[in-house]
Amino acid sequence: MALLERNEWYDIARDTNWTPTYVSQENLFPPTMSDPYQIPIDEWETFDEPYKVSFREYVRTQREKDGSAYSVKAALSRSRFYDQACEGWASVLKLHYGTVALTEYQACQFQARMVRFGPSPSMRNMATFGMLDEMRHAQLQLFFPHELVHRDRQYDWAHEAAHTNNWAVIGGRHAMDDIMMCRDAVTGSLMVSFAFETGLTNLQMIGLSTDAANMGDFTFSNLITSIQSDEARHAQLGTPTIEIMVRNGYKEDAQKILDIAFWRVWRLFSVSVGIPMDYYIPLEQRHMSFKEFMHEWVNRQYVRQVEDLGLAKPWYWQHFLDDIENHHHCQQGGIWSWRPTVWWNPPGAVGPKERQWLEKKYPGWNDSYGTYWDVITENLLADREEKTHPECVPIICNMCQIPISNRPGKAWKARPYQFEHEGRRYNFCTEPCRWIFTTDPNRYKDHETIVDRMYSGEIQPPDLDGVLKYMGIGVVSEGGRDGYNYQWIEGFRSAAAE
Amino acid sequence: MAFERVCSLDDLWQGEMENFEVSGTEVLLIHLDDGSIHAIQSICPHQEVELVNGSLEGKVLTCSMHLWQFDVSSGEGINPTHAEVAKYPVRVDGEDIFVDTKGIEPKFTLA
Amino acid sequence: MANDSNELKPLKTWSHLAGQRRRPSEYEIVSTNLLWSTDGDMPWALSPNIDMNKWYLKYRNQSPLKHEDWDAFRDPDELVYRTYNIKQDGQETYVDGLLDEHNRNEHDTGYGKDWLECLAKSYTPARYLIHTMQMGSAYLVQMVPASTIENCAMLQAADQLRWISRISYRTKELQKSFANLDFGGQERNRWEKDPSWQGFRKLMERTLVTYDWAEHFVALNLIAKPAIDEAFIRQLGKASRRNGDMLLALLNDAQMLDSERSRRWTKALVEFALNIEGNRTILEEWIKKWEPLGDSAIELYCDGLPDSPEASSEAKIAVKEWRQSIGL
Amino acid sequence: MTDNERSNSVGPVLRTGEVADAVIEAIQEDNPGRKFVIDDKVSYVRIETEGECIIRKETLSKYMGRPFSITELELDLTSFSGRVETTDNQIRFFLERSL
């Protein structure tokens, strides 16, 4: 074929900026939607996306990707795999689909913001593919759980979760509305394309794929790595934006933007990926600990990319390293205790063998988190299941919307992080969450946590039943129970018998 | 006539098909997109294969094993044409679906 | 506990589709009710007075065009991402074939001087015009009140990038064949200054700053897009047939297929909106406001086409007849 | 972060399969003299070397046994370390600032 190569005509297709005369440039690209830094337009025209693709190549490649991803479609509907899969794995899937599917769809609107308001034509073209990619991800991640919904109503949350006021959803929406839906095209491209898609989606989409393959769930493993191959391309929108900002004197802004987004997404991922990796996946199938994945993907890969662009690690790096060791262990305890409030069945799964593994991967685990589970194990062994449910209402972080908790045991260092603003006191789980609030209190001040809503009267009746219903529990599906029906305590019973 | 209640309309939506046992006979109940409901023998006349595992496009049911095709509304074979599936009378009363299997035997056609 | 007393039956599909008592299509399963920002009074979970909440409240929630259930809208083509790629991959293979064949026949060398001037003036600058359509469609994507509308707008935006790419491709080929004519260099100036483009540029700049989602839809899909279809795609296509440029004629025919799909969902959305009392007046007023800009764009563009005295009136009539055919 | 986690490693992360196998062969040829670390993680394989890693269309086609474009590589390229640069003929992973 005597067709031109892409590079011969590509530059023409991304040379589409013009000078408007019938309307003002400012009205055509309002700073609040486009570029609040007001970097000169000829600077934006140097934007060179490092990963190029043409429409022609895109539809061919994507068709082939979908051919492979959907090839399991017919087999899936009759597959016995999901009948036989353990509830720990089913919980991984329910949590994944419920938090991811509609988030991907909202991302279409964010990509569209870059297509309309991006100051560089290259950004607008690349984001057009990004927008289509997100449509793909939403549709794939709705299609597959839909095949499972007749087996188990909890899969209905793949579609419904984002429409409920479940506490986990409130947390996810708050973070996504903050870094993605309510940002201008330029700021958003750093927050989403770089911090989120380059930095952290790898954990969920590649990290979980190894566990999925070990579990025998090749459908899921294939699905999420196929999705990530799109992200690897469209996430490249962030790199040139950073370079242009740094070159034009906005290095500090770029750094701050990345630091905010990275922390916000990290807090979500440590729950949605950290807990599954270290607790829900059966011990025999665990490949690496969450901490090991974090070191591979973030500490080695992501940070190195940040530094190569002339930026630095976030100022809160020590807090972050500490959080890798702790946050998801705290939240595993919390979510398990509050299991009736979630749409999956979280296994406690801290039998003698699992505790050995956790101690090896996270030295000191037994002396801290272990003490928390000791009490629960004791109650379960004595048939006092009712005592494993908490009696008090937790304090929720006004930023990440996740219950504030701390490492138990000897190293206990409960310390509230608070901030007073216009007569209201806000509570935070960590210094970075408080810091984000102080960067723009007006942006965050009016939001109410799920607990605020109990006290303000929005949730009626303000009792446990009322709260559960408000969160969609008993409406969309039943709430969670222990995924293994407490069988993980049997190891302790037999040890005690000996 | 011996119509027996099989299920309700809520159990079998438009576009769905499902096996039911009616007076000791295995019956495949099909609710087409046009709203009509049909009952046919559950086994393909070709070999011992459950038709429920086949695919339904409009009123054409294709067996999953050797891709034999039948017109569900008439019971006639489309490919091969000499094949045929037994049809059972269906009655809908309010929300309930009734089927009569009395005196009707499944048909078999060897290739 | 609430969940003990509640009887929850097994589901056959998403709970929100269960009321239909019909096996949902793949399209319904993956396309319906996907926006979280239309669930409550406040679009986004941040303070009501931040810019983005104010923007969505003003330009989406408070748009004069009303419907109590925008989510009930359905794309008549029921396209999903998967089927869009299959369709367009096939179409792009066809276009590759056209380009390849014409290249092998040394098609470009047969162009006369006048026709080359027409291509430079009326064809290659179009990537700017089509790009404004891409931007405008993407504005709809982020602002429409239902995911089923958003999907149609998304594929419409993607179609525009398809044709920007093909026009750029042809621009490069012409540049290689006729180095003296500044193909690939003179387009921006033509788009900004040549009288034949000023009607479209004015129309599109005005459309792009029309931020009410429904008025933006009217300006884009009921005025600008059909005007581009009829003037740029159809009348330029006719002129190229007359001038022996079969390649451009066939390329524009292929582009028209995408436009026809866009017209199908536009028609469906208009019919959907017209079911609500009061919407007709709003749509008709907007059309009255925008129609002169659309007509003027057609006139200026078509008057620049060679040997096409009837082009302008044909295009204007075709646009009007199409709008009438969808009830406006 | 400890210092031994900081390195100048760059390279692709690919879904396991025939494309990954072909890439492993191709990189040896396209990057003479470089040492590669191949880390097989069941569902994906991480390929890393110091500073720069190039994969050429020609070489990849040779090991795939058929014409293979750089865009096709995207089917299996789920991530990469370092930064990326693509042209019609090659894909390059690199870092601009060495430690």
PDB file of C-alpha atoms in Angstrom, chain B residues 9-18 31 33 95, chain C residues 9 11-14 17-24:
ATOM      1  CA  LEU B   9     -44.827 -13.318  33.457  1.00  0.00           C
ATOM      2  CA  ASP B  10     -42.313 -11.832  35.856  1.00  0.00           C
ATOM      3  CA  ASP B  11     -40.341 -15.084  35.812  1.00  0.00           C
ATOM      4  CA  LEU B  12     -39.925 -15.121  32.049  1.00  0.00           C
ATOM      5  CA  TRP B  13     -39.247 -11.751  30.455  1.00  0.00           C
ATOM      6  CA  GLN B  14     -39.355 -10.853  26.791  1.00  0.00           C
ATOM      7  CA  GLY B  15     -36.248 -12.244  25.141  1.00  0.00           C
ATOM      8  CA  GLU B  16     -35.818 -15.032  27.698  1.00  0.00           C
ATOM      9  CA  MET B  17     -36.177 -18.796  27.490  1.00  0.00           C
ATOM     10  CA  GLU B  18     -36.113 -21.313  30.274  1.00  0.00           C
ATOM     11  CA  HIS B  31     -40.956 -15.336  25.530  1.00  0.00           C
ATOM     12  CA  ASP B  33     -39.467  -9.877  21.838  1.00  0.00           C
ATOM     13  CA  GLU B  95     -49.926 -12.781  35.280  1.00  0.00           C
TER      14      GLU B  95
ATOM     15  CA  LYS C   9     -35.451 -11.250  45.202  1.00  0.00           C
ATOM     16  CA  LEU C  11     -32.206 -10.093  39.916  1.00  0.00           C
ATOM     17  CA  LYS C  12     -32.163 -10.868  36.206  1.00  0.00           C
ATOM     18  CA  THR C  13     -30.649  -7.525  35.247  1.00  0.00           C
ATOM     19  CA  TRP C  14     -29.720  -4.239  36.922  1.00  0.00           C
ATOM     20  CA  LEU C  17     -34.051  -2.042  34.365  1.00  0.00           C
ATOM     21  CA  ALA C  18     -35.997  -4.832  36.054  1.00  0.00           C
ATOM     22  CA  GLY C  19     -39.349  -3.042  35.720  1.00  0.00           C
ATOM     23  CA  GLN C  20     -39.298  -3.482  31.924  1.00  0.00           C
ATOM     24  CA  ARG C  21     -39.767  -7.266  32.172  1.00  0.00           C
ATOM     25  CA  ARG C  22     -37.712  -7.542  29.039  1.00  0.00           C
ATOM     26  CA  ARG C  23     -34.246  -8.909  28.588  1.00  0.00           C
ATOM     27  CA  PRO C  24     -32.199  -5.748  28.189  1.00  0.00           C
TER      28      PRO C  24
END
